[in-house]
Coordinates of C-alpha atoms in Angstrom, one line a residue:
M146 CA 0.1 -0.2 0.1
A147 CA 1.7 3.4 -1.3
S148 CA 1.8 5.9 1.7
K149 CA 0.8 9.5 1.2
E150 CA 3.5 11.8 0.7
P151 CA 3.8 14.8 3.2
P152 CA 2.4 18.3 1.6
V153 CA 5.1 20.6 0.3
C154 CA 5.7 23.3 3.0
Q155 CA 5.6 26.6 1.4
I156 CA 8.3 28.9 3.4
F157 CA 9.0 32.4 2.4
S158 CA 11.1 35.6 3.8
F159 CA 10.7 38.6 4.3
Q160 CA 12.2 41.2 1.5
D161 CA 12.4 44.0 4.2
S162 CA 13.2 46.3 0.7
K163 CA 15.0 49.5 1.1
T164 CA 14.3 52.5 -0.9
S165 CA 17.4 54.4 -2.7
P166 CA 17.1 58.4 -3.2
D167 CA 15.2 59.4 -6.2
P168 CA 17.4 61.4 -8.7
I169 CA 16.8 65.1 -9.4
F170 CA 15.8 65.1 -13.2
E171 CA 16.6 67.7 -15.4
L172 CA 13.7 69.5 -17.3
P173 CA 12.8 67.5 -20.3
A174 CA 13.0 69.3 -23.6
Q175 CA 8.8 68.9 -24.2
C176 CA 8.3 71.3 -21.2
L177 CA 10.7 74.4 -22.4
T178 CA 7.6 75.1 -24.9
Q179 CA 5.6 78.6 -24.5
T180 CA 2.8 76.4 -23.5
A181 CA 3.5 75.1 -20.1
V182 CA 3.3 71.5 -19.6
P183 CA 1.0 70.4 -16.5
I184 CA 2.4 68.5 -13.6
V185 CA 0.0 66.0 -12.0
I186 CA 0.2 64.9 -8.7
D187 CA -1.3 62.1 -7.0
N188 CA -1.7 63.3 -3.3
G189 CA -2.2 60.0 -1.8
S190 CA -2.2 59.0 2.1
F191 CA 0.0 56.2 1.3
Q192 CA 2.1 57.2 -1.8
T193 CA 2.5 60.3 -3.7
R194 CA 2.7 59.9 -7.4
A195 CA 4.0 63.1 -9.8
G196 CA 4.8 63.4 -13.2
W197 CA 4.5 65.2 -16.3
A198 CA 1.3 65.3 -18.6
A199 CA 2.6 65.1 -21.5
T200 CA 3.0 62.3 -24.4
G201 CA 6.1 60.6 -25.8
A202 CA 8.9 58.4 -24.2
G203 CA 9.8 59.1 -21.0
F204 CA 6.3 60.0 -20.1
E205 CA 4.4 56.9 -20.0
S206 CA 4.5 56.4 -16.2
P207 CA 5.1 59.0 -12.8
R208 CA 8.6 60.1 -12.2
L209 CA 8.2 59.9 -8.8
L210 CA 6.7 57.6 -6.2
F211 CA 7.4 57.6 -2.7
R212 CA 5.8 57.5 0.5
S213 CA 3.6 60.6 1.8
V214 CA 5.8 60.9 4.9
A215 CA 8.6 62.9 6.3
A216 CA 10.9 62.5 9.2
R217 CA 12.5 65.5 11.2
S218 CA 13.9 65.3 14.4
R219 CA 12.7 68.1 17.3
G220 CA 14.7 71.2 16.8
A221 CA 16.2 70.1 13.3
A222 CA 16.4 72.7 10.7
R223 CA 14.0 72.3 7.9
S224 CA 17.1 71.4 5.6
E225 CA 17.5 68.2 7.5
T226 CA 14.2 66.9 6.9
Q227 CA 13.8 63.2 5.0
I228 CA 11.1 62.5 2.7
G229 CA 9.8 59.8 1.1
N230 CA 12.2 57.8 -0.5
D231 CA 15.2 59.5 1.1
I232 CA 14.4 57.3 4.3
P233 CA 15.8 54.0 3.4
N234 CA 14.1 52.4 6.3
L235 CA 11.2 53.3 8.0
E236 CA 11.1 51.5 11.3
P237 CA 14.1 53.1 13.2
L238 CA 12.5 56.4 12.5
R239 CA 8.7 55.2 12.8
W240 CA 8.4 57.5 15.8
L241 CA 9.5 60.6 13.9
L242 CA 7.3 60.1 11.0
K243 CA 4.7 62.7 10.1
S244 CA 2.1 62.8 7.3
Q245 CA 0.0 65.8 6.0
F246 CA -2.8 63.5 6.4
D247 CA -5.5 63.2 9.2
R248 CA -7.1 60.1 7.7
N249 CA -8.0 60.8 4.0
V250 CA -7.8 64.8 4.6
V251 CA -4.7 67.1 4.2
V252 CA -4.6 69.2 7.5
N253 CA -0.9 69.8 8.0
L254 CA 0.1 72.2 5.4
E255 CA 3.5 72.4 6.7
I256 CA 4.3 68.7 5.8
Q257 CA 2.6 69.6 2.4
E258 CA 4.6 72.1 1.5
L259 CA 7.7 70.2 1.9
I260 CA 6.2 67.2 0.0
F261 CA 5.6 69.7 -2.9
D262 CA 9.3 70.9 -2.3
Y263 CA 10.5 67.8 -2.7
V264 CA 8.5 66.8 -6.1
F265 CA 9.2 70.3 -7.5
T266 CA 13.0 70.0 -6.8
H267 CA 13.0 66.2 -8.2
L268 CA 11.3 67.1 -11.4
G269 CA 14.0 69.6 -12.5
I270 CA 11.8 73.0 -11.8
A271 CA 14.8 75.5 -11.4
S272 CA 12.7 78.6 -11.3
E273 CA 13.2 80.8 -8.7
G274 CA 10.0 82.3 -6.7
S275 CA 7.4 80.4 -8.9
V276 CA 6.6 77.4 -10.7
E277 CA 5.3 78.2 -14.3
H278 CA 3.5 75.1 -14.5
P279 CA -0.3 74.3 -14.1
I280 CA -0.8 71.6 -11.1
V281 CA -3.2 68.6 -11.7
L282 CA -4.0 67.7 -8.1
T283 CA -6.3 65.0 -6.3
E284 CA -8.3 65.7 -3.6
A285 CA -10.5 63.4 -1.1
P286 CA -13.9 62.8 -2.0
C287 CA -16.2 66.0 -0.4
N288 CA -13.0 67.6 0.6
P289 CA -13.8 70.3 3.4
L290 CA -13.9 74.1 1.7
H291 CA -11.4 75.1 4.6
C292 CA -8.6 72.1 3.4
R293 CA -9.2 73.6 -0.2
Q294 CA -8.8 76.7 0.7
M295 CA -5.5 76.6 2.5
M296 CA -4.1 74.0 -0.6
S297 CA -5.2 77.0 -2.8
E298 CA -3.6 79.1 -0.7
L299 CA -0.7 77.6 -0.7
L300 CA -0.3 76.5 -4.7
F301 CA -1.1 80.5 -5.5
E302 CA 0.7 82.3 -2.7
C303 CA 4.0 80.3 -1.9
Y304 CA 4.6 78.8 -5.5
R305 CA 2.7 81.3 -7.7
V306 CA 1.4 78.7 -9.9
P307 CA -0.8 80.0 -13.0
Y308 CA -3.4 77.2 -12.8
V309 CA -4.6 74.6 -10.4
S310 CA -7.5 71.6 -11.2
Y311 CA -8.6 69.5 -8.4
G312 CA -10.3 66.2 -8.7
V313 CA -11.1 62.8 -6.9
D314 CA -8.6 60.3 -7.3
G315 CA -11.5 57.2 -7.8
L316 CA -13.2 59.4 -10.2
Y317 CA -9.8 60.0 -12.3
S318 CA -9.3 56.0 -12.2
F319 CA -12.9 55.6 -13.0
Y320 CA -12.4 57.9 -16.5
H321 CA -9.7 56.6 -17.3
N322 CA -10.9 52.8 -17.4
N323 CA -14.0 53.8 -19.1
S324 CA -11.9 55.4 -21.7
Q325 CA -9.8 52.3 -22.4
R326 CA -13.0 50.4 -22.4
R327 CA -14.5 52.4 -25.3
L328 CA -17.4 53.5 -23.2
Q329 CA -19.5 56.7 -24.4
P330 CA -19.7 59.7 -21.8
P331 CA -21.8 60.8 -20.2
H332 CA -20.8 57.8 -17.7
T333 CA -23.0 56.1 -14.7
G334 CA -21.7 53.6 -12.4
I335 CA -20.7 53.6 -8.5
I336 CA -16.9 53.2 -7.3
L337 CA -15.6 51.0 -4.5
S338 CA -12.6 52.9 -3.4
S339 CA -10.3 51.8 -0.9
G340 CA -7.1 53.3 0.0
Y341 CA -4.5 53.5 3.0
H342 CA -6.7 55.1 5.6
S343 CA -10.4 55.0 4.4
S344 CA -12.7 53.3 1.9
H345 CA -15.5 55.2 0.0
I346 CA -18.8 54.4 -2.1
L347 CA -18.8 57.2 -4.8
P348 CA -22.2 57.1 -6.7
V349 CA -21.6 58.8 -10.4
V350 CA -24.7 59.9 -12.5
N351 CA -24.5 61.1 -16.0
G352 CA -21.0 61.9 -15.5
R353 CA -21.0 63.6 -12.5
L354 CA -20.5 62.8 -8.7
D355 CA -23.4 62.3 -6.3
A356 CA -22.0 64.0 -3.5
V357 CA -25.3 63.8 -1.5
N358 CA -25.2 59.8 -1.4
C359 CA -21.1 59.6 -0.9
K360 CA -19.8 57.6 2.0
R361 CA -16.9 56.9 3.9
V362 CA -15.9 53.6 5.6
N363 CA -13.2 54.3 8.2
V364 CA -11.4 50.9 7.7
A365 CA -8.6 50.3 4.9
G366 CA -5.1 49.3 4.5
S367 CA -3.6 50.6 7.5
Q368 CA -6.3 49.3 10.0
A369 CA -5.8 45.9 8.1
A370 CA -2.0 46.1 8.8
S371 CA -2.2 47.2 12.2
Y372 CA -4.9 44.1 12.8
L373 CA -2.4 41.7 11.1
Q374 CA 0.4 43.2 13.5
R375 CA -1.4 42.5 16.9
L376 CA -2.6 38.9 15.6
L377 CA 0.8 37.9 15.4
Q378 CA 2.2 39.4 18.5
L379 CA -0.4 37.8 20.4
K380 CA 0.5 34.6 18.6
Y381 CA 4.4 35.0 18.8
P382 CA 5.4 36.9 22.0
G383 CA 9.4 36.1 21.5
H384 CA 9.3 38.0 18.2
L385 CA 7.8 41.3 18.9
A386 CA 10.8 43.1 17.8
A387 CA 10.7 41.3 14.6
I388 CA 6.8 41.7 13.8
T389 CA 7.4 45.5 12.4
L390 CA 4.6 47.7 10.8
S391 CA 6.6 47.3 7.4
R392 CA 6.6 43.4 7.4
M393 CA 3.1 43.3 8.1
E394 CA 2.2 45.7 4.9
E395 CA 4.5 43.3 3.1
L396 CA 2.6 40.4 4.4
L397 CA -0.8 42.1 3.1
H398 CA 0.4 42.7 -0.3
E399 CA 2.1 39.3 -0.9
H400 CA 0.5 36.6 0.9
S401 CA -3.2 38.0 1.9
Y402 CA -6.3 36.9 0.0
T403 CA -10.1 37.9 0.0
A404 CA -12.4 34.9 1.0
V405 CA -15.5 34.4 -1.4
D406 CA -17.2 33.0 1.4
Y407 CA -15.4 34.2 4.9
H408 CA -17.2 31.0 7.0
E409 CA -16.5 28.4 4.5
E410 CA -13.1 29.4 3.9
L411 CA -12.3 29.2 7.7
E412 CA -13.7 25.7 7.7
K413 CA -11.4 24.5 5.1
W414 CA -8.6 25.7 7.8
R415 CA -9.7 23.1 10.3
S416 CA -8.3 20.5 8.0
P417 CA -4.8 19.7 8.8
E418 CA -4.0 18.8 5.2
F419 CA -5.7 22.1 4.1
Y420 CA -3.6 24.1 6.6
E421 CA -0.3 22.5 5.9
R422 CA -0.6 22.9 2.2
E423 CA -1.9 26.5 2.6
V424 CA 0.1 28.3 5.5
H425 CA 2.7 30.3 4.5
R426 CA 5.8 29.8 7.0
I427 CA 8.0 33.2 7.1
Q428 CA 11.7 32.7 7.7
L429 CA 12.9 35.1 10.5
P430 CA 16.8 35.9 10.7
F431 CA 18.4 33.2 12.8
S432 CA 19.4 34.1 16.6
G433 CA 21.4 32.2 18.6
K434 CA 19.1 32.8 21.8
V435 CA 16.9 29.8 22.6
P436 CA 14.2 30.2 25.5
G437 CA 15.5 27.5 27.6
G438 CA 14.6 24.1 28.3
C439 CA 16.1 21.4 26.2
V440 CA 19.5 20.9 27.9
S441 CA 21.1 17.4 28.5
V442 CA 22.1 16.4 32.1
E443 CA 25.5 17.0 32.2
E444 CA 24.8 20.5 30.9
R445 CA 22.4 20.8 33.9
Q446 CA 24.8 20.0 36.3
E447 CA 27.5 21.6 35.0
R448 CA 25.4 24.8 35.2
R449 CA 24.1 23.9 38.7
A450 CA 27.7 23.9 39.8
Q451 CA 28.8 27.4 38.2
Q452 CA 25.6 28.7 40.1
L453 CA 26.9 27.3 43.5
R454 CA 30.4 28.9 42.9
R455 CA 29.0 32.2 42.1
L456 CA 26.7 32.2 45.1
Q457 CA 30.2 31.4 47.2
E458 CA 31.8 34.2 45.8
I459 CA 28.7 36.5 46.3
N460 CA 28.0 35.6 50.1
A461 CA 31.9 35.6 50.9
R462 CA 32.1 39.4 49.4
R463 CA 28.8 40.2 51.4
R464 CA 30.6 39.0 54.4
E465 CA 33.7 40.7 53.9
E466 CA 31.6 44.0 53.0
K467 CA 29.6 43.8 56.5
L468 CA 32.8 42.8 58.4
Q469 CA 34.3 45.8 57.3
Q470 CA 31.3 48.3 58.1
D471 CA 30.8 46.8 61.5
Q472 CA 34.5 47.3 62.3
E473 CA 34.4 50.9 61.2
R474 CA 31.3 51.8 63.1
L475 CA 33.0 49.8 66.3
D476 CA 35.8 52.0 66.0
R477 CA 34.0 55.3 65.8
L478 CA 32.0 54.2 69.2
M479 CA 35.3 53.3 70.9
A480 CA 36.8 56.4 70.1
V481 CA 33.4 58.4 71.5
Q482 CA 34.0 56.1 75.0
E483 CA 37.6 57.2 75.0
L484 CA 36.1 60.9 75.0
L485 CA 34.7 60.3 78.4
E486 CA 37.8 58.1 79.9
D487 CA 39.8 61.4 79.2
G488 CA 37.4 63.2 81.0
L489 CA 36.5 65.4 77.8
L490 CA 32.5 65.6 79.0
D491 CA 31.4 68.3 76.3
Q492 CA 32.9 66.4 73.1
F493 CA 31.3 63.5 74.6
H494 CA 27.6 64.4 74.9
K495 CA 28.1 66.3 71.5
S496 CA 29.1 62.8 70.2
L497 CA 26.3 61.0 71.7
V498 CA 24.0 63.6 70.1
Q499 CA 25.2 63.3 66.7
L500 CA 25.0 59.3 67.4
N501 CA 21.3 59.8 68.7
M502 CA 22.1 58.2 71.9
D503 CA 21.0 59.2 75.1
S504 CA 23.5 57.8 77.8
A505 CA 27.1 55.9 78.5
E506 CA 25.0 52.7 79.2
E507 CA 23.4 52.6 75.8
L508 CA 26.9 53.7 74.0
Q509 CA 28.6 50.8 76.0
S510 CA 25.6 48.3 74.9
Y511 CA 25.8 49.2 71.3
I512 CA 30.2 48.3 71.7
N513 CA 29.1 45.0 73.0
K514 CA 26.9 44.2 70.2
L515 CA 29.2 45.1 67.3
Q516 CA 32.0 43.5 69.1
L517 CA 30.0 40.1 69.1
A518 CA 28.9 40.8 65.5
V519 CA 32.4 41.6 64.6
E520 CA 33.8 38.1 65.8
Q521 CA 30.8 36.2 64.5
G522 CA 31.7 37.8 61.4
R523 CA 35.3 36.5 61.4
Q524 CA 34.6 33.0 62.4
K525 CA 32.1 32.8 59.3
L526 CA 34.7 34.2 57.3
L527 CA 37.3 31.5 58.0
H528 CA 34.8 28.9 58.1
S529 CA 33.6 29.5 54.6
D530 CA 37.3 30.0 53.4
G531 CA 38.5 26.4 55.1
A532 CA 35.2 24.5 53.7
E533 CA 35.2 24.5 49.9
G534 CA 31.9 23.3 48.2
K535 CA 29.4 23.9 50.8
T536 CA 27.6 27.2 51.5
E537 CA 25.9 28.6 54.7
V538 CA 23.8 31.4 54.0
S539 CA 22.3 33.3 57.2
E540 CA 18.6 33.9 57.3
L541 CA 18.7 37.4 57.5
E542 CA 21.1 37.3 54.2
Q543 CA 19.1 38.0 51.2
P544 CA 19.8 35.9 47.9
M545 CA 21.5 38.6 45.0
D546 CA 21.1 37.1 42.1
E547 CA 17.2 36.3 42.0
G548 CA 17.3 34.2 38.6
D549 CA 19.6 31.5 40.3
G550 CA 17.1 29.9 42.4
V551 CA 16.4 30.6 45.8
A552 CA 16.7 27.2 46.9
L553 CA 20.7 27.3 46.4
M554 CA 20.7 30.3 48.7
D555 CA 19.1 28.5 52.0
S556 CA 21.0 26.5 54.1
D557 CA 18.0 24.3 55.2
F558 CA 18.0 22.7 51.3
P559 CA 21.0 20.4 51.0
E560 CA 22.8 20.7 47.6
D561 CA 21.1 17.5 45.9
T562 CA 17.3 18.2 47.4
L563 CA 15.8 18.1 43.9
P564 CA 16.1 14.8 42.2
E565 CA 17.5 14.3 38.8
K566 CA 15.6 13.1 36.1
P567 CA 17.2 10.2 34.5
A568 CA 19.2 10.3 31.1
N569 CA 16.9 8.1 29.3
V570 CA 13.8 10.2 29.7
V571 CA 12.5 11.2 26.1
Q572 CA 12.6 14.7 26.0
P573 CA 10.4 16.7 23.8
V574 CA 12.5 17.9 20.5
F575 CA 13.2 21.5 19.7
N576 CA 13.1 22.5 16.2
M577 CA 15.1 25.6 15.9
A578 CA 13.8 26.1 12.4
E579 CA 10.2 26.0 13.4
Y580 CA 11.1 28.6 16.4
H581 CA 12.3 31.2 14.0
Q582 CA 9.3 31.0 11.8
L583 CA 6.0 32.8 11.6
F584 CA 3.3 30.4 10.6
V585 CA 0.7 32.7 8.6
G586 CA -2.3 30.7 8.1
T587 CA -6.0 32.1 8.6
E588 CA -4.5 35.4 9.4
R589 CA -4.2 35.4 5.3
L590 CA -8.0 36.0 5.2
R591 CA -8.7 37.3 8.3
C592 CA -7.0 41.0 7.6
P593 CA -8.7 41.7 4.4
E594 CA -12.0 40.7 6.0
I595 CA -12.3 43.7 8.2
L596 CA -13.1 45.7 5.3
F597 CA -16.4 43.8 4.7
Q598 CA -16.7 43.1 8.5
P599 CA -15.2 46.1 10.8
S600 CA -16.6 44.4 13.8
L601 CA -13.8 42.2 13.8
T602 CA -11.3 45.0 15.0
G603 CA -13.9 46.3 17.4
E604 CA -15.4 48.9 14.8
D605 CA -18.8 50.0 15.2
Q606 CA -19.9 50.8 11.4
M607 CA -20.9 49.3 8.5
G608 CA -18.7 47.1 6.2
L609 CA -18.2 48.1 2.6
M610 CA -21.1 45.6 1.2
E611 CA -23.5 46.9 3.5
T612 CA -22.8 50.4 3.0
L613 CA -22.9 50.1 -0.8
Q614 CA -26.7 48.6 0.0
Y615 CA -27.8 51.4 2.1
V616 CA -26.3 54.0 -1.0
L617 CA -28.2 52.3 -3.8
A618 CA -31.6 52.0 -1.5
R619 CA -31.6 55.8 -1.6
Y620 CA -32.1 55.7 -5.6
T621 CA -34.9 54.6 -7.4
P622 CA -34.9 51.0 -9.1
E623 CA -34.1 52.3 -12.5
Q624 CA -31.5 54.5 -11.3
Q625 CA -30.0 51.1 -9.3
E626 CA -30.0 49.3 -12.3
A627 CA -28.0 51.8 -13.9
L628 CA -25.5 52.2 -11.2
V629 CA -24.9 48.3 -10.6
S630 CA -24.1 48.1 -14.3
N631 CA -20.9 49.6 -13.7
V632 CA -19.6 48.9 -10.4
F633 CA -15.7 49.7 -10.5
L634 CA -13.4 48.9 -7.9
T635 CA -9.9 50.9 -7.7
G636 CA -7.2 51.6 -4.7
G637 CA -4.6 50.3 -3.6
N638 CA -6.3 48.2 -0.7
M639 CA -8.8 46.5 -3.4
Q640 CA -5.5 44.6 -5.0
Y641 CA -6.1 41.3 -3.0
P642 CA -6.8 38.0 -5.0
G643 CA -10.6 37.3 -4.9
M644 CA -11.6 40.8 -4.2
K645 CA -13.8 41.3 -7.6
E646 CA -15.2 37.8 -6.9
R647 CA -16.2 38.4 -3.4
V648 CA -18.0 41.8 -4.2
E649 CA -19.8 39.6 -7.2
R650 CA -21.2 37.0 -4.5
E651 CA -22.2 40.3 -1.9
L652 CA -23.8 41.9 -4.8
L653 CA -26.0 38.6 -5.9
S654 CA -27.2 38.2 -2.6
M655 CA -28.3 41.7 -2.1
R656 CA -29.6 42.3 -5.6
P657 CA -33.1 41.0 -6.6
F658 CA -34.0 37.8 -8.2
Q659 CA -32.4 37.5 -12.0
S660 CA -31.0 41.4 -12.0
Q661 CA -28.1 42.0 -14.0
F662 CA -24.7 43.9 -12.8
K663 CA -21.1 44.2 -13.9
V664 CA -17.8 44.1 -11.6
T665 CA -14.9 45.6 -13.1
M666 CA -11.4 45.9 -11.3
A667 CA -9.0 49.0 -12.4
T668 CA -6.2 47.9 -14.4
R669 CA -3.5 49.5 -11.9
P670 CA -5.8 49.8 -9.0
A671 CA -3.0 52.1 -7.2
L672 CA -1.7 53.7 -10.4
D673 CA -4.7 54.2 -12.6
S674 CA -5.7 57.4 -10.6
W675 CA -2.6 59.3 -11.9
F676 CA -3.2 58.1 -15.4
G677 CA -6.5 59.2 -15.4
A678 CA -5.5 62.9 -14.2
R679 CA -3.0 63.1 -16.8
D680 CA -5.4 62.0 -19.5
W681 CA -7.5 64.7 -18.4
A682 CA -4.8 67.0 -18.5
L683 CA -3.8 66.2 -21.9
E684 CA -7.8 66.4 -23.2
H685 CA -8.4 69.7 -21.4
P686 CA -5.5 72.5 -21.6
A687 CA -4.7 74.8 -19.2
G688 CA -6.8 78.0 -19.3
G689 CA -10.0 76.3 -20.6
A690 CA -13.5 77.2 -19.2
E691 CA -13.9 73.8 -17.6
G692 CA -11.8 72.5 -14.7
W693 CA -9.1 74.9 -14.2
I694 CA -9.0 77.6 -11.5
S695 CA -6.8 80.8 -12.5
R696 CA -5.0 83.1 -10.2
Q697 CA -7.7 85.5 -10.7
E698 CA -10.5 83.4 -10.0
Y699 CA -8.7 82.5 -6.8
E700 CA -8.3 86.6 -6.2
E701 CA -11.9 87.1 -6.9
K702 CA -13.8 83.8 -5.3
G703 CA -11.8 82.9 -2.3
G704 CA -9.5 79.8 -2.0
E705 CA -12.5 77.5 -1.5
Y706 CA -13.7 77.9 -5.2
L707 CA -13.7 74.8 -7.5
S708 CA -14.3 74.5 -11.0
E709 CA -16.1 71.5 -11.6
H710 CA -15.4 68.7 -14.3
C711 CA -16.2 65.1 -15.0
A712 CA -13.7 64.1 -12.3
S713 CA -14.2 66.6 -9.4
N714 CA -16.1 67.1 -6.0
T715 CA -19.1 69.0 -6.3
F716 CA -18.8 72.9 -5.6
V717 CA -21.0 73.8 -2.7
P718 CA -20.6 77.6 -1.7
L719 CA -20.6 78.5 1.7
K720 CA -23.3 80.9 2.1
I721 CA -23.0 83.5 4.9
V722 CA -26.3 84.7 5.9
K723 CA -26.3 88.5 7.3
P724 CA -28.6 89.1 10.1
V725 CA -31.5 91.6 8.7
L726 CA -31.9 93.9 11.6
T727 CA -35.3 94.9 12.0
R728 CA -36.5 98.4 14.3
P729 CA -38.9 97.3 16.8
A730 CA -42.2 99.2 17.1
E731 CA -42.0 102.2 19.5
P732 CA -44.2 101.5 22.4
P733 CA -46.4 104.8 23.5
V734 CA -44.6 107.1 26.2
A735 CA -45.6 106.2 29.6
S736 CA -45.1 109.8 30.8
Q737 CA -44.2 113.0 29.4
T738 CA -41.3 115.3 30.4
S739 CA -41.7 118.0 32.7
A740 CA -40.2 121.6 31.9
G741 CA -37.5 121.4 34.0
A742 CA -36.3 117.8 33.1
S743 CA -33.6 116.4 30.8
P744 CA -34.8 117.0 26.9
A745 CA -34.2 112.9 26.6
V746 CA -35.5 110.6 28.9
A747 CA -35.1 106.8 28.6
T748 CA -37.3 104.5 29.8
V749 CA -37.1 100.6 29.9
T750 CA -39.5 98.2 29.8
S751 CA -39.2 94.7 29.5
T752 CA -41.8 92.1 27.9
P753 CA -41.4 88.3 28.9
S754 CA -41.1 86.3 25.5
S755 CA -43.3 83.3 25.1
S756 CA -40.9 80.9 23.5
S757 CA -37.6 81.2 25.4
G758 CA -38.5 82.8 28.4
A759 CA -36.2 86.1 28.0
A760 CA -36.7 89.7 28.0
V761 CA -37.0 92.0 25.6
V762 CA -35.3 95.6 26.6
T763 CA -36.8 98.4 24.5
M764 CA -35.3 102.0 24.7
V765 CA -37.7 104.8 24.4
T766 CA -36.5 108.1 24.1
S767 CA -38.3 111.6 24.4

């Protein structure tokens, strides 16, 4: 009968890739024309992508891709700040890292200015005082007016750019992929976008974002990485230092997947054969430190003998120190007693006060006790020097090394009190290789699952598909059919294998019987937003009526102004209602002024208000 072959183990190792500093490119010749070439910046919360909106060789992809972080020590100069790829390894500087984002909204304009300086410098822009190129910049869906105002102020006032255009990254990706699929505008669909800090449901109706029904879910890639880190640190408490956040992001990108049916997939992992076949073993760097346990009898006896010798040395040293201290104190007391014998009573009484003693009898009692203690200490010291291999510890002495065992310090327990196990007892085999491995099993699907079930991490909010169902319920059945006919997935957190199939299964369960829907994944979920912004900039030159904000419009309409286009937010101007001052009716004058009175007499009457209970104060002059 043929025996079954053991399953092949899948062993991986961390790449721990380190970034290299970005080169400073020269300004391309195509960008030196009279018509300035726009700069496209995808300002993402995880990664910033920047490049030129131009056609030809060298412009097919963004020139700069770097993490949206800055590291600067407290008190360091601005020039000493490290940006993005200038930081080879994020972990040693994790406590210094700062980002311009709070979730997905830019709030730290100082860091944002450093990011812009980095981008413009490395793209080869050497003009002083201004950047003579239009800027296409991404922003968060339903970006607060104050954040846009601060960003416009930074670009127009600090860099003096001629034009700025704002758009949503998910809409740019939607625009780019629809153009590749040859879909005729205006486009209608619903976008599921998941990035590093948050996820969004973005309905698009007739080519425009329906901002009223946009929803945000505060679960995305950073929460999944933190959840995976907590799971593995609880599972492997001996490797806390090796389970870093950067490595957890690598595990998510390279080893995680989305289960089509979460509970059914967990049942599969109960099978030992399935577990051995699918578990990913991550090999950690070898360390010679072993957490105790598996040593031979000879090694244990040798260790015991070393501990005994060390304890003997510690006790002998303590006895010598105590004997020396007692002898010094005895000499001081004897010197005070000699003052009494010599008749120096004043000095004798002053010395007693310093010693906190009341009489000569108390001094003599202390001298007798110290003489006895010194004699006993000398006897013990001589006895310990003569008797080798044995130790006698006084009950008053405390053990110095707590890790060496209290039993060896106590004279009531002989040396061989603990029975030794026979050498032929089978000891458990310690596998050094497996100790330095992380077994990543169900964590591969549990971490991406928080996008659909945030309650796994304790978040009290709806998942992505539950939020999608809530958004669809706000439309008519005809509009719902149009929206679900083009469900679009984009964002770096949507790149897990099986994500598209999971969304299709969830839609099948929530949609009516025999209804039609179509789910499409972005060609490059993490980069298509930049490509979409570049395509839009090529088709809409700067200075056009749609989508671009000029410096003149900024000065006239304010920093929160937004010129709408097919991939932008909806501009909702802030209306400040000025209160209209109405003059209350004058009540009849209660009294007439007398001949000798002042020409203007103020009479105050208070009328209680029926709604708030406040008093209406009216000034009556005559």
